[in-house]
Structures are given as C-alpha cells and as structure tokens.
PDB file of C-alpha atoms in Angstrom:
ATOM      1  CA  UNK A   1      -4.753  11.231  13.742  1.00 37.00           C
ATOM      2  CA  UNK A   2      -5.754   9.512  10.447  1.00 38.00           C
ATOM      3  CA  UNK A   3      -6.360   5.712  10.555  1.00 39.00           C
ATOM      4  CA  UNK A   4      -8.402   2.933   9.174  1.00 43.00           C
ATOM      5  CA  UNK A   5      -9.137   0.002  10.706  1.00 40.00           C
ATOM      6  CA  UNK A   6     -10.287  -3.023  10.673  1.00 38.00           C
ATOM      7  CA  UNK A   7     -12.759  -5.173  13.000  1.00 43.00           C
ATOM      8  CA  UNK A   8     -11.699  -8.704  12.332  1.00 45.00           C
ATOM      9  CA  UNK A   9      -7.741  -9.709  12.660  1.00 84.00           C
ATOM     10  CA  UNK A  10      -8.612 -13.434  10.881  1.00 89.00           C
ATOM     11  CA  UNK A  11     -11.282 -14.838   9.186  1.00 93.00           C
ATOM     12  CA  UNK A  12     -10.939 -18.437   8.000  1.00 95.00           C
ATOM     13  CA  UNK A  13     -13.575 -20.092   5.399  1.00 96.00           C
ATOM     14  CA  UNK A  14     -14.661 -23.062   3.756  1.00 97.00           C
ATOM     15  CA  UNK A  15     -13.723 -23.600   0.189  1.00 97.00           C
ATOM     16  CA  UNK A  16     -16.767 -22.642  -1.867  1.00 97.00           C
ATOM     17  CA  UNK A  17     -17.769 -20.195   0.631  1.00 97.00           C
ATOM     18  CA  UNK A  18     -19.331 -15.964   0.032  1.00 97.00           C
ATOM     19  CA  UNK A  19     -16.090 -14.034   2.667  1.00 97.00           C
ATOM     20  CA  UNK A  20     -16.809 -10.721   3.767  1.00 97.00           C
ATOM     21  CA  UNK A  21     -13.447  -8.362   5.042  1.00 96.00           C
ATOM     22  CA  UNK A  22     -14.719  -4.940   6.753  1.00 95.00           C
ATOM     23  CA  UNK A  23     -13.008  -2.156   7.287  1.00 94.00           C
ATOM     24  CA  UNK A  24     -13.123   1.033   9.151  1.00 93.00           C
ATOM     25  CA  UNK A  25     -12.115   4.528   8.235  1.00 90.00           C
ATOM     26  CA  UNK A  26     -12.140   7.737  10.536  1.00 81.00           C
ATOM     27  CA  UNK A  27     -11.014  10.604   7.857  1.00 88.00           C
ATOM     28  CA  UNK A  28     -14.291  11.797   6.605  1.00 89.00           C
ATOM     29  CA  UNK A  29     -12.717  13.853   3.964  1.00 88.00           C
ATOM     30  CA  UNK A  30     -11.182  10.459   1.864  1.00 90.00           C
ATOM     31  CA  UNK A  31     -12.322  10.137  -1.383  1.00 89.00           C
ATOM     32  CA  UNK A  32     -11.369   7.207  -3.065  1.00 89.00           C
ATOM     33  CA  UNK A  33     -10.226   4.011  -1.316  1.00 92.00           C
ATOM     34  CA  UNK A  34      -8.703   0.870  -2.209  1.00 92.00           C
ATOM     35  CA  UNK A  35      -8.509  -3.074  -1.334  1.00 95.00           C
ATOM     36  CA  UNK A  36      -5.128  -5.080  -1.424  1.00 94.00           C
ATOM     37  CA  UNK A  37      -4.221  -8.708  -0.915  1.00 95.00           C
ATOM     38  CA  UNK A  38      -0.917  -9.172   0.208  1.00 93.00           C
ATOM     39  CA  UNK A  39       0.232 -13.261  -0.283  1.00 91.00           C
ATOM     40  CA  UNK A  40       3.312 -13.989   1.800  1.00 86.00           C
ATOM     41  CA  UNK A  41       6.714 -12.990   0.652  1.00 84.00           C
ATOM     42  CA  UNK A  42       4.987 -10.549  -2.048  1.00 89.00           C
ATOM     43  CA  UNK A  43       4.167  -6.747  -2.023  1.00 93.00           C
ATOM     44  CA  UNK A  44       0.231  -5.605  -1.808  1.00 93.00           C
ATOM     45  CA  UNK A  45      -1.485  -6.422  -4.990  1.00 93.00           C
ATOM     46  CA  UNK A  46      -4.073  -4.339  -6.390  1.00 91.00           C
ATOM     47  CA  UNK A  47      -7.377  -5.644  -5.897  1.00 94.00           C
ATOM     48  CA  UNK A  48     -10.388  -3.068  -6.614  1.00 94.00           C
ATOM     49  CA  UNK A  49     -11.334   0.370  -5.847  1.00 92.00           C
ATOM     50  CA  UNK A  50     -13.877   2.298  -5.123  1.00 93.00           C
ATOM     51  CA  UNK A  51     -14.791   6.354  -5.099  1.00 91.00           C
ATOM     52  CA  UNK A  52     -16.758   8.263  -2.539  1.00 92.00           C
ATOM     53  CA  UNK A  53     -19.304   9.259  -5.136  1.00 93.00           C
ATOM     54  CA  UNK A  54     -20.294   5.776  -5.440  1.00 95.00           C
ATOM     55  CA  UNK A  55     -21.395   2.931  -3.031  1.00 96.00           C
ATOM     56  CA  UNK A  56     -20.947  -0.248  -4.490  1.00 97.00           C
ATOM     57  CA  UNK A  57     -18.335  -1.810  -7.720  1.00 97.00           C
ATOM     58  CA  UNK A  58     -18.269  -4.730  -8.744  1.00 96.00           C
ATOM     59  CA  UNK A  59     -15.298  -7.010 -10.043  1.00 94.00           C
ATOM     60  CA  UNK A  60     -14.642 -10.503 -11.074  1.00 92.00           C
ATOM     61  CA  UNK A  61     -15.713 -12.142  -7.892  1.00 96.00           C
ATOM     62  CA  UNK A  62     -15.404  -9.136  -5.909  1.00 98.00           C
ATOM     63  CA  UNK A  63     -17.562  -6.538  -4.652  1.00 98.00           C
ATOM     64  CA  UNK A  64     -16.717  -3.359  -2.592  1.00 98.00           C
ATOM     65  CA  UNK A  65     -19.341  -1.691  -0.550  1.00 98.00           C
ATOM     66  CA  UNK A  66     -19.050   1.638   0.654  1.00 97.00           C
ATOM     67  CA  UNK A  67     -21.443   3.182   3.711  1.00 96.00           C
ATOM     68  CA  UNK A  68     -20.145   6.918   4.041  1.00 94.00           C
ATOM     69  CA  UNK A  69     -22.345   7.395   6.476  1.00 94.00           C
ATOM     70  CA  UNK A  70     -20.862   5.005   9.083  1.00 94.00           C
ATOM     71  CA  UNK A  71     -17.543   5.826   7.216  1.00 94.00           C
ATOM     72  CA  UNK A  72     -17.146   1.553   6.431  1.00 96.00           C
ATOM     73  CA  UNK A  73     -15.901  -0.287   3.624  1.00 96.00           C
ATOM     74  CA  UNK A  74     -16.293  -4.130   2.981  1.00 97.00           C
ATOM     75  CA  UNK A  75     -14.787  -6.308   0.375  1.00 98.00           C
ATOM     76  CA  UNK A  76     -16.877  -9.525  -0.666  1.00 98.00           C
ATOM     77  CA  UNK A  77     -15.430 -12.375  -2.536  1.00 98.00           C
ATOM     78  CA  UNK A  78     -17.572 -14.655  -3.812  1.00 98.00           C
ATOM     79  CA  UNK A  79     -17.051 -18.752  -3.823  1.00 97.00           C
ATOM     80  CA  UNK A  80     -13.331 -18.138  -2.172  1.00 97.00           C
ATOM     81  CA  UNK A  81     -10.977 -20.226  -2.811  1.00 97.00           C
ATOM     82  CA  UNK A  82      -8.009 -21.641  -1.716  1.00 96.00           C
ATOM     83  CA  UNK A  83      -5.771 -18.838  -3.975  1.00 96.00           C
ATOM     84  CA  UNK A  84      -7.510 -15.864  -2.027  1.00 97.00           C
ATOM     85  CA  UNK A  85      -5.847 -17.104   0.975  1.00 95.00           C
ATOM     86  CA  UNK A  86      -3.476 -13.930   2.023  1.00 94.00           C
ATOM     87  CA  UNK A  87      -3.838 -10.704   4.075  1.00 93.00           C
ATOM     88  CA  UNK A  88      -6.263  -7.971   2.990  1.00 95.00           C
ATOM     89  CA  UNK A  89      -5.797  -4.593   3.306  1.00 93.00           C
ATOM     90  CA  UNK A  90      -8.010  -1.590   2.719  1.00 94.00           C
ATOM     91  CA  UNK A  91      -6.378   1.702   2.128  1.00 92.00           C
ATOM     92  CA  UNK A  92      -7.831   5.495   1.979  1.00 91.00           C
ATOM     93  CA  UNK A  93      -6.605   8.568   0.657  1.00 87.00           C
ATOM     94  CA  UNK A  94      -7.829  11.908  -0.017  1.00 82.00           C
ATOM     95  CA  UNK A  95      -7.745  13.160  -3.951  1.00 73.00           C
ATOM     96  CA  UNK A  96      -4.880  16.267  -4.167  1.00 66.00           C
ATOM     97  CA  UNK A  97      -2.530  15.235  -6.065  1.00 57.00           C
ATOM     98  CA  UNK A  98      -0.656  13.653  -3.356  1.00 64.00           C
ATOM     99  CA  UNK A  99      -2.220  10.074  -3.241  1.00 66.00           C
ATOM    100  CA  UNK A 100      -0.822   9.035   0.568  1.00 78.00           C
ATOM    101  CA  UNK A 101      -2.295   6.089   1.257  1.00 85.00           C
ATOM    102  CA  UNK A 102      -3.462   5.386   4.748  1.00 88.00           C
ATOM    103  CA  UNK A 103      -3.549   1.379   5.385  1.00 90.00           C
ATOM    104  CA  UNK A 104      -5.802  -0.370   7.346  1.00 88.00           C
ATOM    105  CA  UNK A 105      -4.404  -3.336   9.895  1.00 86.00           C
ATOM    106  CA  UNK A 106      -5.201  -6.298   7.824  1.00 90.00           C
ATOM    107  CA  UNK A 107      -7.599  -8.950   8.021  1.00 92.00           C
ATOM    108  CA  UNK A 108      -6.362 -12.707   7.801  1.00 92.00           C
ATOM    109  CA  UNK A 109      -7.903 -14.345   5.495  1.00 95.00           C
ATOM    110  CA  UNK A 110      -7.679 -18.678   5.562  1.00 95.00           C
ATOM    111  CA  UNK A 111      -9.594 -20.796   3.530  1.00 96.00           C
ATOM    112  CA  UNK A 112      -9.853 -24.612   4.447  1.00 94.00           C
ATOM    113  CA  UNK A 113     -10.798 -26.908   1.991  1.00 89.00           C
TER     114      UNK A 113
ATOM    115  CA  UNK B   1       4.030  -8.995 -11.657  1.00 83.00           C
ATOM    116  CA  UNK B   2       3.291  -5.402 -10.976  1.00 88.00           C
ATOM    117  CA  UNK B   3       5.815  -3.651 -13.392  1.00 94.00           C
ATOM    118  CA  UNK B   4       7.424  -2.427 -10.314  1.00 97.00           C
ATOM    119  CA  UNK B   5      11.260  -3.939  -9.594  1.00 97.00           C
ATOM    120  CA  UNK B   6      12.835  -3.114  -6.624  1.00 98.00           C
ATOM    121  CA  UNK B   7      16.727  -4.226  -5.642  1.00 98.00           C
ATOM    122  CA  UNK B   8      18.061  -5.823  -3.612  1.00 97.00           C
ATOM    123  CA  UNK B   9      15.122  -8.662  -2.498  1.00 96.00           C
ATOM    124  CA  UNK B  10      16.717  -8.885   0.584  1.00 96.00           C
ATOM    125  CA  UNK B  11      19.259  -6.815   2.873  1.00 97.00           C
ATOM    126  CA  UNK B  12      21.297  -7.483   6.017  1.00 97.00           C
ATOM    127  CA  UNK B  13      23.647  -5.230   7.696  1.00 98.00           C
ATOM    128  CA  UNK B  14      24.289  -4.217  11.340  1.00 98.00           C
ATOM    129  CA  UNK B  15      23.620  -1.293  13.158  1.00 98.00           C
ATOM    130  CA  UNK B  16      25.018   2.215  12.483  1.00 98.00           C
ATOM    131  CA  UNK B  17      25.822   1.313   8.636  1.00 98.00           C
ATOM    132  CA  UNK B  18      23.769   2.468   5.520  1.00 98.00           C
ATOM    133  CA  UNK B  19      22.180   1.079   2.797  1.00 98.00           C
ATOM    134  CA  UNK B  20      20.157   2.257  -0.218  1.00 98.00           C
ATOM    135  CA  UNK B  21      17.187   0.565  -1.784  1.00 98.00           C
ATOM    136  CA  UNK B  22      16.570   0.981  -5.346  1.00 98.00           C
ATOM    137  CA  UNK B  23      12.828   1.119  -7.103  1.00 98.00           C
ATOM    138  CA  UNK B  24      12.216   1.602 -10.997  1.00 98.00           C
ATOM    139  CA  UNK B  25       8.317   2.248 -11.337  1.00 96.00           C
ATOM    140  CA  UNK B  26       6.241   1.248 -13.904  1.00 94.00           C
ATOM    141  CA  UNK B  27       6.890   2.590 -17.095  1.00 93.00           C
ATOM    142  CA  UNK B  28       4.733   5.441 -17.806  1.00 88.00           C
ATOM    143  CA  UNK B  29       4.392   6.540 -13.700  1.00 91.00           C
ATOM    144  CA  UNK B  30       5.657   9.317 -12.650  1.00 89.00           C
ATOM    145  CA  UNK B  31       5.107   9.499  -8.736  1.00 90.00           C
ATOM    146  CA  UNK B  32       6.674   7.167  -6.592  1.00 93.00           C
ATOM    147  CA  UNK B  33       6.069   5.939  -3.123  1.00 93.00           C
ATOM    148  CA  UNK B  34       7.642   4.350  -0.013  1.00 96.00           C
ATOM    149  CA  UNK B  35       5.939   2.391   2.463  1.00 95.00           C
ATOM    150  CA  UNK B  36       7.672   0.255   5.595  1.00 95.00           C
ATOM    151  CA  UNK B  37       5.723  -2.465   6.658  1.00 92.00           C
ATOM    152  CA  UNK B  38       6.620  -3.735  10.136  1.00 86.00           C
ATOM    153  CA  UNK B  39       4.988  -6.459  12.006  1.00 75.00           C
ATOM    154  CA  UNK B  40       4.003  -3.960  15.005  1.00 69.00           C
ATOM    155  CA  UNK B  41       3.441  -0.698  12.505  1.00 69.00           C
ATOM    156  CA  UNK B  42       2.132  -1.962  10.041  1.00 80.00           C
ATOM    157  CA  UNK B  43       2.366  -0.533   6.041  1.00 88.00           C
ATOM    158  CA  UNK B  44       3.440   3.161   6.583  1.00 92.00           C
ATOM    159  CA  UNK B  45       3.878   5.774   3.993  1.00 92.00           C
ATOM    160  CA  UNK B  46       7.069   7.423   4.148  1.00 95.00           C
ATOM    161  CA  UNK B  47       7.311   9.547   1.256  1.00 94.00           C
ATOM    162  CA  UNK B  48       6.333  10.398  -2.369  1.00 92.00           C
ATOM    163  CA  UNK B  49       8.242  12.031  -5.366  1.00 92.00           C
ATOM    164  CA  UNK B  50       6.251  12.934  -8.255  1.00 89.00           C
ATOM    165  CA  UNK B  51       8.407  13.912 -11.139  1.00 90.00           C
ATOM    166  CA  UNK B  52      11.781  14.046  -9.113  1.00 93.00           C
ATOM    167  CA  UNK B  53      10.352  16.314  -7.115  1.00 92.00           C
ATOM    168  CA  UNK B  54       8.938  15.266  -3.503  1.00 92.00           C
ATOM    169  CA  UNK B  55       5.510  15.882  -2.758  1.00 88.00           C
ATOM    170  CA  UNK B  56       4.783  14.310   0.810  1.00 87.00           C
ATOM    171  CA  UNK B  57       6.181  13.277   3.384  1.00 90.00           C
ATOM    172  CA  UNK B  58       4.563  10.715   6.378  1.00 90.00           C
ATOM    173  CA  UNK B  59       6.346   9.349   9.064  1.00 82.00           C
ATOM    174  CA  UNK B  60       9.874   9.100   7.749  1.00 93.00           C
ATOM    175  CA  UNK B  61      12.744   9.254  10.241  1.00 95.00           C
ATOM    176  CA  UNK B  62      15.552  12.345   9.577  1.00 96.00           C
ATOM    177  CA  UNK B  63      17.772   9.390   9.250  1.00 97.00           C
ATOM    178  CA  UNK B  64      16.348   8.630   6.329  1.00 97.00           C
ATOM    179  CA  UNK B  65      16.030  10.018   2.785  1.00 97.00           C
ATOM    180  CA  UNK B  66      14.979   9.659  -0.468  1.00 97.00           C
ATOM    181  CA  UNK B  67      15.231  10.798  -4.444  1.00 97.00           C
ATOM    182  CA  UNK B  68      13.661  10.542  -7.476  1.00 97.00           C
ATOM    183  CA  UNK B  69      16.129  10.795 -10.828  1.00 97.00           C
ATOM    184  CA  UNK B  70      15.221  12.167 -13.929  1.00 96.00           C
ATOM    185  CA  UNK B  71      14.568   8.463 -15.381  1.00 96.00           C
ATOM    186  CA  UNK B  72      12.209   8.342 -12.780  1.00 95.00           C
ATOM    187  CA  UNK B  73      13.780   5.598 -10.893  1.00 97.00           C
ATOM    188  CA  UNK B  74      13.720   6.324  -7.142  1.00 98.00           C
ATOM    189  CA  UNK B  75      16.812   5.539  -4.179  1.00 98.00           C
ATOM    190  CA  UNK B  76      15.456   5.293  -0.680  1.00 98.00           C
ATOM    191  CA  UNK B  77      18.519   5.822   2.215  1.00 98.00           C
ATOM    192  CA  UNK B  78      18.912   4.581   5.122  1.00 98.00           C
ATOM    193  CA  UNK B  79      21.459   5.740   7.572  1.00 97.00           C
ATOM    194  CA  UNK B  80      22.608   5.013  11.120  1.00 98.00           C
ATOM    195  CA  UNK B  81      20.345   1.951  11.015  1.00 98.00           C
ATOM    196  CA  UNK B  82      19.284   0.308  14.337  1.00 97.00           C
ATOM    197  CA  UNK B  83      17.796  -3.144  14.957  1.00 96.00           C
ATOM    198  CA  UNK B  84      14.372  -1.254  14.790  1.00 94.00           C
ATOM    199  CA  UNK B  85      14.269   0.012  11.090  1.00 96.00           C
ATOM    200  CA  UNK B  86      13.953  -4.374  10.427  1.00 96.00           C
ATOM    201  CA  UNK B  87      10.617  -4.457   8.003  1.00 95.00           C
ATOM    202  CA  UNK B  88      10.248  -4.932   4.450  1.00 95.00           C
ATOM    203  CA  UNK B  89      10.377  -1.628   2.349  1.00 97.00           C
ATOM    204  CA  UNK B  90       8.050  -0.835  -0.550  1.00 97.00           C
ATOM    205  CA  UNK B  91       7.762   1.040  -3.270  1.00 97.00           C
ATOM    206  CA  UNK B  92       5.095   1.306  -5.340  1.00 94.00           C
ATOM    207  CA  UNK B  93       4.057   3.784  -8.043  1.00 92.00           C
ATOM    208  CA  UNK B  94       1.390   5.667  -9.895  1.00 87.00           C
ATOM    209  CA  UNK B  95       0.154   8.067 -12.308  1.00 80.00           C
ATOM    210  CA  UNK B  96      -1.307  10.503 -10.479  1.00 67.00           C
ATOM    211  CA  UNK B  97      -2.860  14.052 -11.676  1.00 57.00           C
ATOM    212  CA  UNK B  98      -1.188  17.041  -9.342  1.00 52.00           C
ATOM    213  CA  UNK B  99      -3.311  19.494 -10.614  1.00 50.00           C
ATOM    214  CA  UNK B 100      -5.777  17.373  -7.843  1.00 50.00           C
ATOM    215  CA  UNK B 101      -8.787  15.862  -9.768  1.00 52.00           C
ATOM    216  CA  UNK B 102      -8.261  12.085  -8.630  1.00 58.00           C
ATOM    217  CA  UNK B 103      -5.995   9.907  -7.249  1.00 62.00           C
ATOM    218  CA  UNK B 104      -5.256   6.799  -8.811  1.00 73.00           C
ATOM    219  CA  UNK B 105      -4.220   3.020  -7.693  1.00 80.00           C
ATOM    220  CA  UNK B 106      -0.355   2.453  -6.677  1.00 86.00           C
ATOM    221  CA  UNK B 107       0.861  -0.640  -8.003  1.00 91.00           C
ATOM    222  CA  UNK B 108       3.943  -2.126  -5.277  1.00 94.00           C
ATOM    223  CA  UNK B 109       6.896  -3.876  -6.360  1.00 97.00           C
ATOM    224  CA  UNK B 110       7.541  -6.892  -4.506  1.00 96.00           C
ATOM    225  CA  UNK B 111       9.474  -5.115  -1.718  1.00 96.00           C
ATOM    226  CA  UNK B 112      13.338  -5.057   0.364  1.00 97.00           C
ATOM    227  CA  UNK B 113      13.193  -6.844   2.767  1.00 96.00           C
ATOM    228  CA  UNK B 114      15.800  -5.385   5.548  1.00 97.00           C
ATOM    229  CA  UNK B 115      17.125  -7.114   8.989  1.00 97.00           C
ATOM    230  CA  UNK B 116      19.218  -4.992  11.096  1.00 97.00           C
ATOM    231  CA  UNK B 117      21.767  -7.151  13.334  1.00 96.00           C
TER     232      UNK B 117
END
C-alpha cells in the first residue's frame, strides 16, 4: 500500500549545528508534500511545503529538497536550536481534491546545547 | 495557535461507551480532516468532509463516524470503544480546490487526547 518513511528514528545535534531529516516516499503519483514538527502535547505544526514540479524551497532556516527520482524528501534546518527540538514528520498526498495525507514515521529530533 | 480548536483536550471513559469529539476549523476552510495518532500506528487519516459532505475515507473503523454541519464545524464518534482506540485524535483543516488543481496545507488543532479504561 501507500507509505512514506523515514530512515532515521532520532537524530540528536549540537546547538548551532546544519540537521538534516530524510524521508522516504513509495507513491510515485504524489504531488505535493509537506514537513511537520510536532512538540510534545501539541498537534503537527505546519512547517514548509514543497510541489513535485519543483526540487528545492526555501524558508526561514529551512530548506526542503525533493529527488523524484529516488522518490526522497529531506528537510534542512539551519543553526538548530534548542526550540526545533520535537518530532518531524513528512507527509504526501496526491492533488484531487481530496488532500489525504499520508504521514511518514517521524524522525526524533534532540538538540543538546 | 493554528486557528483550529478542538474539545474536549482530554477524554477518559471505559470500554463499550461513546464519546464525540468536537473540531471548529479555521475560519474560511471548508474541508475538514481526522487523523488518530497512536504510538504503534502512527498519524492515520480517517476521514475528510469538504463542505458537509464527506469526501474520503482511510482507515476508519465502522464503529466510528463522523459529520460536518453546515457551520462547518465537524463531530467525530466513537462507539463501542475498546482499550485499543487510546491515541490522540486530530483534526485539522484546509481550503482545498475539489475541482482537483492543488492541494493545499492542513493546519491541526491541538488534538483529543482519548484513554480507554
């Protein structure tokens, strides 16, 4: 069936530090996809998205990088800091109207000072 | 904050009974979402109403339902509970263009979160 996944269940940082999540998708026919953080205790917040027509957008600090050819997403966040701390999630869906989002496993993300 | 609200924050009830959660989307959004998020399933979709009018369904159990009124505010039921349906319920909402030329982010309220004793 549909999934997206991704390869690293934590990744903990140093304060200051470039983080990079990556995530896997298998439905070739998703168009637009999506990166969350989810902080404890609080639903998935909106981070940046991306659509299949391009490969890379930027944001403030962010950066999403799309490879349709090896169907793989990555989220960069540059000089993390303690705040990004939380769960990342990417998500996938397939323009029609219908919007279902397919969620990825989530990556850990700790930052140490 | 999101602009989503969901009620109640937090839910407890034993198995067999039923319980509704409540979600009021953004203002302006007209399709509506549910997602469970367990710690062994992670978030699933469950269903979507655009318009009061439901327009997919994932992996939601026949013991559950859903409904979108005509202020747009959306119930999600949840009958004959057992200790399995635990997990922390989400709405979230969009705008999102039916006649099919994009989809657009969902934006998730800050979730029910339900334990079944």
């Amino acid at each position: 069936g549909e999934s997206v996944g991704l390869h690293l269940p934590t990744l903990s940082v140093q304060e200051g530090d470039n983080s990079i999540i990556n995530c896997a998708y298998s439905n070739s026919a998703s168009d637009y996809f999506i990166w969350y953080k989810q902080e404890s205790g609080k639903g998935p917040q909106f981070i940046i998205d991306i659509r299949s027509n391009m490969d890379k957008r930027q944001g403030q600090r962010v950066t999403v990088l799309l490879n349709k050819t090896v169907k793989h997403l990555s989220l960069q966040i540059a000089a993390t800091q303690p705040g990004d701390s939380a769960v990342y999630f990417c998500a996938e869906t397939r323009s029609g109207g219908y919007n279902k989002l397919i969620f990825g496993a989530g990556t850990r993300l700790a930052v140490h000072p | 904050d999101s602009g989503v609200t969901q009620t109640p924050k937090h839910l407890i009830t034993a198995t067999g009974q039923r319980v509704t959660l409540r979600c009021s989307p953004r203002s302006g959004d007209l399709s509506v979402y549910w997602y469970q998020q367990s710690l062994d399933q992670g978030l699933q979709f469950l269903i979507q109403y655009y318009n009061g009018e439901e327009r997919a369904k994932g992996n939601i159990l026949e013991r559950f339902s859903a409904q979108q009124f005509p202020d747009l505010h959306s119930e999600l039921n949840l009958s004959s509970l057992e200790l399995g349906d635990s997990a922390l319920y989400f709405c979230a909402s969009s705008k999102v263009n039916v006649l099919a030329l994009s989809s657009y982010e969902q934006y998730f309220g800050p979730g029910t979160r339900l334990t079944v004793t």
